[in-house]
Amino acid sequence: GAGVSQSPSNKVTEKGKDVELRCDPISGHTALYWYRQSLGQGLEFLIYFQGNSAPDKSGLPSDRFSAERTGGSVSTLTIQRTQQEDSAVYLCASSPSGSTGELFFGEGSRLTVL
Amino acid sequence: EDKVVQSPLSLVVHEGDTVTLNCSYEVTNFRSLLWYKQEKKAPTFLFMLTSSGIEKKSGRLSSILDKKELFSILNITATQTGDSAVYLCAVDANAGKSTFGDGTTLTVKP
């Protein structure tokens, strides 16, 4: 596609359930990032994939959060046993190389945990 | 820990006013500073700054970086209602992992 695609755009779930959020980056972009944005806040780094290198998971807030990137393209962010504090917009971004420069963001997945 | 602080957190102006948004940072291994505009969902890129004192300009928007004092400003002249958005500052200091500030919410009234 022309831009970064994320799904679902909205997800409402009950506390304790698992959720999966999907990101399809711009074709050819080797770097992929997940950020989280709580209401009125900036973007909080979660995880970064660059090519075939081991991902930088330093931003994941707990072991309930995990992400994978298959075939160097699509990525899935999984949140297990969701908590109310996980409610936020999860933004995915990609960039051509990850060395430096602008990030191309998707529209985000808004997660609400009841 | 890398830190990016933006000010003010929010700003209300009238059309035609000029605004200055501030971004200060404390990071190791600075590589670049980026400004984004976030209107509803996806932030969109405005500027990337790597060198001190060189102004980047796009229409009514301009930005400059001071690497000695560790800050950047984003100026918007002759503001329009379409400029209403959250403006995000990010610093790339660690192998492509950008640290973002909390943003400045700009509201431009007719």
Short mmCIF file of N, CA and C in Angstrom, two decimals, chain A residues 7-45:
data_model
loop_
_atom_site.label_atom_id
_atom_site.label_comp_id
_atom_site.label_asym_id
_atom_site.label_seq_id
_atom_site.Cartn_x
_atom_site.Cartn_y
_atom_site.Cartn_z
N SER A 7 -4.28 -2.20 11.81
CA SER A 7 -5.61 -2.73 12.10
C SER A 7 -5.60 -3.46 13.44
N PRO A 8 -6.72 -3.47 14.16
CA PRO A 8 -7.92 -2.69 13.86
C PRO A 8 -7.71 -1.22 14.19
N SER A 9 -8.58 -0.36 13.70
CA SER A 9 -8.45 1.06 14.03
C SER A 9 -8.96 1.31 15.45
N ASN A 10 -9.93 0.52 15.88
CA ASN A 10 -10.45 0.61 17.23
C ASN A 10 -10.66 -0.78 17.79
N LYS A 11 -10.31 -0.95 19.05
CA LYS A 11 -10.51 -2.23 19.71
C LYS A 11 -10.94 -1.97 21.15
N VAL A 12 -12.10 -2.54 21.50
CA VAL A 12 -12.57 -2.48 22.88
C VAL A 12 -12.51 -3.90 23.42
N THR A 13 -11.90 -4.07 24.56
CA THR A 13 -11.75 -5.40 25.12
C THR A 13 -11.98 -5.35 26.62
N GLU A 14 -12.16 -6.52 27.18
CA GLU A 14 -12.34 -6.60 28.63
C GLU A 14 -11.00 -6.87 29.30
N LYS A 15 -10.87 -6.34 30.47
CA LYS A 15 -9.66 -6.57 31.26
C LYS A 15 -9.38 -8.06 31.35
N GLY A 16 -8.11 -8.42 31.12
CA GLY A 16 -7.70 -9.80 31.21
C GLY A 16 -7.64 -10.53 29.89
N LYS A 17 -8.26 -9.95 28.85
CA LYS A 17 -8.22 -10.58 27.54
C LYS A 17 -6.92 -10.21 26.82
N ASP A 18 -6.55 -11.05 25.84
CA ASP A 18 -5.39 -10.76 25.00
C ASP A 18 -5.83 -10.01 23.75
N VAL A 19 -4.96 -9.12 23.25
CA VAL A 19 -5.26 -8.43 21.99
C VAL A 19 -4.05 -8.48 21.07
N GLU A 20 -4.35 -8.44 19.78
CA GLU A 20 -3.29 -8.37 18.77
C GLU A 20 -3.54 -7.18 17.87
N LEU A 21 -2.50 -6.39 17.67
CA LEU A 21 -2.58 -5.22 16.80
C LEU A 21 -1.60 -5.45 15.65
N ARG A 22 -2.06 -5.09 14.46
CA ARG A 22 -1.27 -5.40 13.27
C ARG A 22 -0.79 -4.13 12.59
N CYS A 23 0.41 -4.23 12.01
CA CYS A 23 1.00 -3.10 11.28
C CYS A 23 1.61 -3.62 9.98
N ASP A 24 1.23 -2.99 8.88
CA ASP A 24 1.78 -3.30 7.58
C ASP A 24 2.56 -2.07 7.11
N PRO A 25 3.89 -2.13 7.12
CA PRO A 25 4.68 -0.93 6.82
C PRO A 25 4.70 -0.62 5.33
N ILE A 26 5.28 0.50 5.00
CA ILE A 26 5.48 0.87 3.61
C ILE A 26 6.44 -0.14 2.97
N SER A 27 6.08 -0.58 1.78
CA SER A 27 6.90 -1.58 1.10
C SER A 27 8.34 -1.09 0.92
N GLY A 28 9.28 -1.93 1.28
CA GLY A 28 10.68 -1.58 1.13
C GLY A 28 11.31 -0.93 2.34
N HIS A 29 10.49 -0.50 3.30
CA HIS A 29 11.04 0.09 4.53
C HIS A 29 11.56 -1.03 5.43
N THR A 30 12.82 -0.89 5.82
CA THR A 30 13.42 -1.96 6.63
C THR A 30 13.21 -1.75 8.12
N ALA A 31 12.93 -0.53 8.53
CA ALA A 31 12.78 -0.23 9.96
C ALA A 31 11.30 -0.09 10.31
N LEU A 32 10.92 -0.66 11.44
CA LEU A 32 9.54 -0.60 11.90
C LEU A 32 9.52 -0.33 13.40
N TYR A 33 8.64 0.56 13.83
CA TYR A 33 8.59 1.00 15.22
C TYR A 33 7.15 0.90 15.74
N TRP A 34 7.05 0.59 17.03
CA TRP A 34 5.78 0.71 17.72
C TRP A 34 5.93 1.76 18.82
N TYR A 35 4.96 2.66 18.86
CA TYR A 35 4.88 3.66 19.92
C TYR A 35 3.49 3.60 20.54
N ARG A 36 3.38 4.09 21.76
CA ARG A 36 2.10 4.17 22.45
C ARG A 36 1.85 5.62 22.83
N GLN A 37 0.63 6.09 22.63
CA GLN A 37 0.28 7.46 22.97
C GLN A 37 -0.96 7.46 23.84
N SER A 38 -0.77 7.81 25.11
CA SER A 38 -1.90 7.96 26.01
C SER A 38 -2.49 9.34 25.83
N LEU A 39 -3.72 9.52 26.29
CA LEU A 39 -4.44 10.77 26.06
C LEU A 39 -3.64 11.97 26.55
N GLY A 40 -3.42 12.93 25.65
CA GLY A 40 -2.73 14.16 26.02
C GLY A 40 -1.24 14.01 26.25
N GLN A 41 -0.72 12.88 25.90
CA GLN A 41 0.71 12.63 26.10
C GLN A 41 1.45 12.54 24.78
N GLY A 42 2.79 12.56 24.88
CA GLY A 42 3.60 12.33 23.70
C GLY A 42 3.67 10.85 23.38
N LEU A 43 4.56 10.51 22.49
CA LEU A 43 4.70 9.12 22.06
C LEU A 43 5.73 8.40 22.91
N GLU A 44 5.34 7.24 23.39
CA GLU A 44 6.22 6.42 24.23
C GLU A 44 6.74 5.27 23.39
N PHE A 45 8.05 5.19 23.24
CA PHE A 45 8.67 4.13 22.45
C PHE A 45 8.41 2.77 23.08
#
